[in-house]
Each structure stands twice: as structure tokens, then as C-alpha cells.
């Protein structure tokens, strides 16, 4: 960048800062790519703007952008009734990928709980899960064996987390895994709220013969702090509605295919 261009960028910085804060107040989050395109500047310029505002305590930095509020996921009980019809559609699409006799990993979460409900009637399944709610539901089904993966229980998620849960994942041969996630970012990455969640999902995506993320449309374009490493090893992302075309294109360039439930 020339000296004149650098001076111009600095002069325009206050206007960019005001627009970033305006969008945060309206939408709760902003993305680096959309702002770079809007201002016709580099992504690095927007990163510097966001870092400046974060240092002043005006926003929180997350992967791919910034959020006005601390990025934490609501408790399981709060999420259980959100978009129930969409999650049921995802559950049915996921269940169609399961054959009798398979070993299936079900992650914790309300969308994977919908998958568990859709598996009713399958025969001779072995279910591995970190979720207390899913384990309780599946152990009441005939012809199903359930392995509850151990660890410390996260009260808000009602599921096992931590080192013990990570160790337990490696003991099983998984035919198919259905995994949750915090968001599908604007640049086509599955991200998460916590380090524990991101690490468990990363490990299962790499371990299972086939893995699918199950994300309802409320997760599209959201920004959460942590990348799920190796998420691109998943066979697909099962959703209840088509994501924006640019998001699908970015995602499928990385590998996973989009499957829309009905």
C-alpha cells in the first residue's frame, strides 16, 4: 500500500468503525468478508478495525468476524423447542442414512436428539453418545444397545465432556456419526462455542467411517469463536433449508456436501 493509500485508509477508519458498531447493534454480529466487500478494503484492514474496537471493549472477536455479545450457547432446555419442525426434518434425513446393525454415534444437542427420535424402529443398532437425554431415550427402544461415553457432566448441555469423553471416543468403531455444531459461518466452516465441543466433534469427524453435521437454519451465518478442526472430513452437512448459495459453494469446495431434509 502506498503512503497516500495508507493515509486514506486511516482517515476512513472512524467511518468504518461507526458502520461496524451500527451493524453489530442491528444484527448482533458482523463478518469480515462482508465488511471488506462493503468498504472495498482488504480483510486485513477490517481485522485491524475489529481488533481496535475489541481493545476498547466495544465488541468480541470470533472466528470470521465479531459479535456484540459474549458467544455462548443457550442451555439445552432453552433450545429444545426452537425450530422443532426443521430439526425433525433433519432427523428423518439422517435416519435414512442408517441401516440395521450399524454402530452410530449421536452427539449431544437438540438436533441430534431429533435424529434419535427418527431412529425408532431400526433394528440391532449400537448407539454411542455423550448425551444423557439421548442415552435415556435410546435405551428404551427394543433391539438397541447403548454405550454412554463417560466424563464430567455439563449441566447446561446434559452431556459428558472433557478428557474422559475424548478418550472414550477412540474405543469404538463407528459406522456413522451425527454431530452438532454452533454455526455454519459465512465462509462455509462449521464452528463451535467451546473448546471441549470443538475438540470432541473434530475427533469424531476424523474417527467415524462417515460423519455428518446436523445444523438447522438458525445456525446459518452465525459467528462462534472456535473452529472445528478437520470438519471437512465429514461426508456432509444435513440441514432443514438450503443455505445461501455462496455459503454452499464455499462449504462444498472444502469437501462436505449439503443434504436438505424434508
CSV table of C-alpha atoms in Angstrom, one decimal:
chain,number,residue,atom,x,y,z
A,1,UNK,CA,0.0,0.0,0.0
A,2,UNK,CA,1.4,3.5,-0.9
A,3,UNK,CA,1.7,6.3,1.6
A,4,UNK,CA,-1.3,8.1,0.2
A,5,UNK,CA,-3.4,4.9,0.2
A,6,UNK,CA,-2.3,4.3,3.8
A,7,UNK,CA,-3.2,7.8,4.9
A,8,UNK,CA,-6.6,7.5,3.1
A,9,UNK,CA,-7.4,4.2,4.9
A,10,UNK,CA,-6.5,5.8,8.3
A,11,UNK,CA,-8.8,8.8,7.6
A,12,UNK,CA,-11.7,6.5,6.7
A,13,UNK,CA,-11.2,4.3,9.8
A,14,UNK,CA,-13.6,6.2,12.0
A,15,UNK,CA,-16.4,5.8,9.4
A,16,UNK,CA,-15.7,2.0,9.2
A,17,UNK,CA,-15.7,1.8,13.0
A,18,UNK,CA,-19.1,3.5,13.2
A,19,UNK,CA,-20.6,1.2,10.5
A,20,UNK,CA,-19.2,-1.9,12.2
A,21,UNK,CA,-20.8,-0.8,15.5
A,22,UNK,CA,-24.1,0.1,13.8
A,23,UNK,CA,-24.3,-3.3,12.2
A,24,UNK,CA,-23.5,-5.0,15.5
A,25,UNK,CA,-26.3,-3.1,17.2
A,26,UNK,CA,-28.7,-4.1,14.5
A,27,UNK,CA,-27.7,-7.8,13.9
A,28,UNK,CA,-25.6,-8.9,16.9
A,29,UNK,CA,-22.7,-10.0,14.7
A,30,UNK,CA,-20.7,-9.0,11.6
A,31,UNK,CA,-18.4,-10.8,9.2
A,32,UNK,CA,-15.0,-9.8,8.0
A,33,UNK,CA,-15.7,-10.7,4.3
A,34,UNK,CA,-19.0,-8.8,4.1
A,35,UNK,CA,-17.4,-5.7,5.6
A,36,UNK,CA,-14.3,-5.9,3.3
A,37,UNK,CA,-16.6,-6.1,0.3
A,38,UNK,CA,-18.8,-3.2,1.6
A,39,UNK,CA,-15.9,-0.9,2.2
A,40,UNK,CA,-13.8,-2.2,-0.7
A,41,UNK,CA,-10.8,-2.7,1.5
A,42,UNK,CA,-8.7,-5.8,2.4
A,43,UNK,CA,-9.8,-8.3,5.0
A,44,UNK,CA,-6.7,-7.4,7.0
A,45,UNK,CA,-7.9,-3.8,7.2
A,46,UNK,CA,-11.2,-5.0,8.7
A,47,UNK,CA,-9.3,-7.3,11.1
A,48,UNK,CA,-7.3,-4.3,12.3
A,49,UNK,CA,-10.5,-2.3,12.7
A,50,UNK,CA,-12.1,-5.0,14.8
A,51,UNK,CA,-9.0,-5.5,16.9
A,52,UNK,CA,-9.0,-1.8,17.7
A,53,UNK,CA,-12.7,-1.9,18.7
A,54,UNK,CA,-12.2,-5.1,20.8
A,55,UNK,CA,-9.3,-3.4,22.6
A,56,UNK,CA,-11.8,-0.6,23.5
A,57,UNK,CA,-14.3,-3.2,24.8
A,58,UNK,CA,-16.9,-2.5,22.1
A,59,UNK,CA,-17.1,-6.0,20.6
A,60,UNK,CA,-15.9,-9.6,21.0
A,61,UNK,CA,-13.7,-11.1,18.3
A,62,UNK,CA,-14.9,-14.5,17.0
A,63,UNK,CA,-13.8,-16.7,14.1
A,64,UNK,CA,-14.7,-14.8,10.8
A,65,UNK,CA,-15.8,-11.6,12.4
A,66,UNK,CA,-17.1,-10.1,15.6
A,67,UNK,CA,-20.1,-10.3,17.9
A,68,UNK,CA,-21.7,-7.7,20.2
A,69,UNK,CA,-22.2,-10.2,23.0
A,70,UNK,CA,-20.2,-13.0,24.6
A,71,UNK,CA,-20.6,-16.0,22.3
A,72,UNK,CA,-22.2,-18.7,24.5
A,73,UNK,CA,-24.8,-21.2,23.5
A,74,UNK,CA,-28.2,-21.3,25.3
A,75,UNK,CA,-28.9,-24.2,27.6
A,76,UNK,CA,-30.4,-27.4,26.1
A,77,UNK,CA,-33.8,-26.7,27.7
A,78,UNK,CA,-33.9,-23.3,26.1
A,79,UNK,CA,-33.1,-24.8,22.6
A,80,UNK,CA,-35.4,-27.8,22.8
A,81,UNK,CA,-38.5,-26.1,21.3
A,82,UNK,CA,-36.6,-23.9,18.7
A,83,UNK,CA,-37.4,-24.8,15.1
A,84,UNK,CA,-38.8,-28.2,16.1
A,85,UNK,CA,-40.2,-28.9,12.6
A,86,UNK,CA,-36.9,-28.2,11.0
A,87,UNK,CA,-35.0,-30.4,13.4
A,88,UNK,CA,-37.5,-33.2,12.8
A,89,UNK,CA,-36.8,-32.9,9.0
A,90,UNK,CA,-33.1,-33.2,9.7
A,91,UNK,CA,-33.7,-36.2,11.9
A,92,UNK,CA,-35.6,-38.0,9.2
A,93,UNK,CA,-32.9,-37.3,6.6
A,94,UNK,CA,-30.2,-38.5,9.0
A,95,UNK,CA,-32.1,-41.7,9.9
A,96,UNK,CA,-32.4,-42.6,6.2
A,97,UNK,CA,-28.6,-42.9,6.2
A,98,UNK,CA,-28.6,-45.5,9.0
A,99,UNK,CA,-29.0,-49.3,8.3
A,100,UNK,CA,-29.9,-52.0,10.7
A,101,UNK,CA,-26.9,-53.4,12.6
A,102,UNK,CA,-24.8,-50.2,12.4
A,103,UNK,CA,-22.8,-48.6,15.2
A,104,UNK,CA,-24.0,-45.0,15.4
A,105,UNK,CA,-22.5,-42.0,17.3
A,106,UNK,CA,-25.0,-39.4,18.4
A,107,UNK,CA,-23.6,-36.1,19.6
A,108,UNK,CA,-25.3,-34.1,22.3
A,109,UNK,CA,-27.8,-31.4,21.3
A,110,UNK,CA,-31.4,-30.9,20.3
A,111,UNK,CA,-30.9,-31.7,16.6
A,112,UNK,CA,-29.1,-34.9,17.3
A,113,UNK,CA,-32.0,-35.7,19.8
A,114,UNK,CA,-34.3,-35.3,16.8
A,115,UNK,CA,-32.1,-37.9,14.9
A,116,UNK,CA,-32.5,-40.3,17.9
A,117,UNK,CA,-36.3,-40.0,17.7
A,118,UNK,CA,-36.2,-40.6,14.0
A,119,UNK,CA,-34.3,-43.9,14.5
A,120,UNK,CA,-37.2,-45.5,16.3
A,121,UNK,CA,-37.9,-48.9,14.7
A,122,UNK,CA,-34.3,-49.5,13.5
A,123,UNK,CA,-33.1,-53.0,14.5
A,124,UNK,CA,-29.8,-54.1,16.2
A,125,UNK,CA,-28.3,-50.7,16.5
A,126,UNK,CA,-25.4,-49.9,18.8
A,127,UNK,CA,-25.7,-46.3,19.9
A,128,UNK,CA,-22.7,-44.4,21.4
A,129,UNK,CA,-23.4,-41.0,22.9
A,130,UNK,CA,-22.2,-38.4,25.3
A,131,UNK,CA,-25.8,-37.2,25.8
A,132,UNK,CA,-27.8,-38.2,28.9
A,133,UNK,CA,-31.1,-37.4,27.2
A,134,UNK,CA,-30.3,-39.4,24.1
A,135,UNK,CA,-29.0,-42.3,26.1
A,136,UNK,CA,-32.2,-42.4,28.1
A,137,UNK,CA,-34.4,-42.3,25.0
A,138,UNK,CA,-32.4,-44.9,23.1
A,139,UNK,CA,-32.1,-47.4,25.9
A,140,UNK,CA,-35.9,-47.6,26.0
A,141,UNK,CA,-36.0,-48.8,22.3
A,142,UNK,CA,-36.1,-52.5,21.6
A,143,UNK,CA,-33.2,-54.1,19.9
A,144,UNK,CA,-30.8,-51.3,20.6
A,145,UNK,CA,-27.6,-51.3,22.7
A,146,UNK,CA,-26.5,-48.1,24.2
A,147,UNK,CA,-23.0,-47.0,25.3
A,148,UNK,CA,-22.8,-43.8,27.4
A,149,UNK,CA,-19.4,-42.2,26.9
A,150,UNK,CA,-18.2,-41.1,30.3
A,151,UNK,CA,-16.8,-37.8,31.6
A,152,UNK,CA,-17.8,-34.8,33.6
A,153,UNK,CA,-21.4,-33.8,33.0
A,154,UNK,CA,-22.0,-30.3,31.7
A,155,UNK,CA,-25.3,-29.3,33.3
A,156,UNK,CA,-26.3,-26.9,30.6
A,157,UNK,CA,-25.8,-29.4,27.8
A,158,UNK,CA,-26.8,-32.5,29.9
A,159,UNK,CA,-23.9,-34.4,28.4
A,160,UNK,CA,-20.4,-35.7,29.2
A,161,UNK,CA,-17.4,-33.5,28.3
A,162,UNK,CA,-13.7,-33.4,28.9
A,163,UNK,CA,-10.7,-35.7,28.6
A,164,UNK,CA,-12.6,-38.9,29.6
A,165,UNK,CA,-15.2,-38.4,26.9
A,166,UNK,CA,-12.4,-37.8,24.3
A,167,UNK,CA,-10.6,-41.0,25.3
A,168,UNK,CA,-13.9,-43.0,25.1
A,169,UNK,CA,-14.5,-41.9,21.5
A,170,UNK,CA,-11.4,-43.7,20.4
A,171,UNK,CA,-12.5,-47.1,21.7
A,172,UNK,CA,-15.4,-47.6,19.3
A,173,UNK,CA,-15.6,-48.5,15.6
A,174,UNK,CA,-18.2,-46.0,14.4
A,175,UNK,CA,-20.1,-46.6,11.1
A,176,UNK,CA,-21.8,-43.3,11.1
A,177,UNK,CA,-21.7,-40.2,13.3
A,178,UNK,CA,-24.1,-37.3,13.6
A,179,UNK,CA,-22.5,-34.2,15.0
A,180,UNK,CA,-23.8,-30.9,16.2
A,181,UNK,CA,-22.1,-27.5,15.9
A,182,UNK,CA,-22.5,-23.9,16.9
A,183,UNK,CA,-22.7,-22.3,13.4
A,184,UNK,CA,-22.2,-22.6,9.7
A,185,UNK,CA,-20.0,-19.5,9.1
A,186,UNK,CA,-20.4,-17.2,6.1
A,187,UNK,CA,-17.2,-18.7,4.6
A,188,UNK,CA,-18.5,-22.2,4.8
A,189,UNK,CA,-16.9,-23.5,8.0
A,190,UNK,CA,-18.6,-25.4,10.9
A,191,UNK,CA,-17.6,-23.7,14.1
A,192,UNK,CA,-18.4,-24.1,17.8
A,193,UNK,CA,-18.9,-22.3,21.2
A,194,UNK,CA,-16.5,-24.3,23.4
A,195,UNK,CA,-13.1,-25.9,23.1
A,196,UNK,CA,-14.5,-29.2,24.5
A,197,UNK,CA,-17.2,-29.3,22.0
A,198,UNK,CA,-14.9,-28.4,19.1
A,199,UNK,CA,-12.4,-31.0,20.0
A,200,UNK,CA,-14.9,-33.8,20.5
A,201,UNK,CA,-16.5,-33.1,17.1
A,202,UNK,CA,-13.2,-32.8,15.4
A,203,UNK,CA,-12.1,-36.2,16.8
A,204,UNK,CA,-15.4,-37.9,15.8
A,205,UNK,CA,-15.3,-36.4,12.3
A,206,UNK,CA,-11.9,-38.0,11.8
A,207,UNK,CA,-12.7,-41.3,13.6
A,208,UNK,CA,-16.0,-42.3,12.1
A,209,UNK,CA,-16.3,-44.2,8.8
A,210,UNK,CA,-18.8,-41.5,7.8
A,211,UNK,CA,-19.7,-38.3,9.7
A,212,UNK,CA,-22.4,-35.8,9.1
A,213,UNK,CA,-23.0,-32.4,10.9
A,214,UNK,CA,-26.7,-31.7,11.6
A,215,UNK,CA,-27.4,-28.0,11.6
A,216,UNK,CA,-30.8,-26.3,11.4
A,217,UNK,CA,-31.2,-23.0,9.5
A,218,UNK,CA,-30.9,-20.8,12.7
A,219,UNK,CA,-27.1,-21.7,12.6
A,220,UNK,CA,-26.5,-20.2,9.1
A,221,UNK,CA,-24.2,-17.3,9.0
A,222,UNK,CA,-23.7,-17.1,12.8
A,223,UNK,CA,-20.3,-16.4,14.2
A,224,UNK,CA,-18.9,-18.5,17.1
A,225,UNK,CA,-15.4,-18.4,18.4
A,226,UNK,CA,-13.8,-21.8,17.7
A,227,UNK,CA,-13.0,-23.7,14.5
A,228,UNK,CA,-13.8,-27.4,14.4
A,229,UNK,CA,-10.6,-28.7,13.1
A,230,UNK,CA,-10.9,-31.3,10.3
A,231,UNK,CA,-14.6,-30.7,9.9
A,232,UNK,CA,-14.1,-31.0,6.2
A,233,UNK,CA,-13.6,-34.8,6.6
A,234,UNK,CA,-17.3,-35.0,7.2
A,235,UNK,CA,-19.3,-36.6,4.3
A,236,UNK,CA,-22.0,-33.9,4.5
A,237,UNK,CA,-24.0,-31.3,6.4
A,238,UNK,CA,-27.7,-32.1,6.9
A,239,UNK,CA,-29.9,-29.0,7.1
A,240,UNK,CA,-33.6,-28.2,7.1
A,241,UNK,CA,-33.4,-25.5,4.4
A,242,UNK,CA,-30.9,-24.6,1.7
A,243,UNK,CA,-28.2,-22.2,2.9
A,244,UNK,CA,-27.3,-19.2,0.8
A,245,UNK,CA,-25.7,-20.2,-2.5
A,246,UNK,CA,-22.3,-18.6,-1.6
A,247,UNK,CA,-22.2,-20.5,1.7
A,248,UNK,CA,-23.0,-23.8,-0.1
A,249,UNK,CA,-20.3,-23.1,-2.7
A,250,UNK,CA,-17.7,-22.3,0.0
A,251,UNK,CA,-18.6,-25.4,2.0
A,252,UNK,CA,-18.6,-27.8,-0.9
A,253,UNK,CA,-15.2,-26.5,-2.0
A,254,UNK,CA,-13.9,-27.8,1.3
A,255,UNK,CA,-15.5,-31.2,0.8
A,256,UNK,CA,-18.8,-31.8,2.7
A,257,UNK,CA,-22.0,-31.9,0.6
A,258,UNK,CA,-25.2,-30.2,1.7
A,259,UNK,CA,-28.2,-32.5,2.3
A,260,UNK,CA,-31.6,-30.8,2.8
A,261,UNK,CA,-34.1,-32.7,4.9
A,262,UNK,CA,-37.8,-32.8,4.0
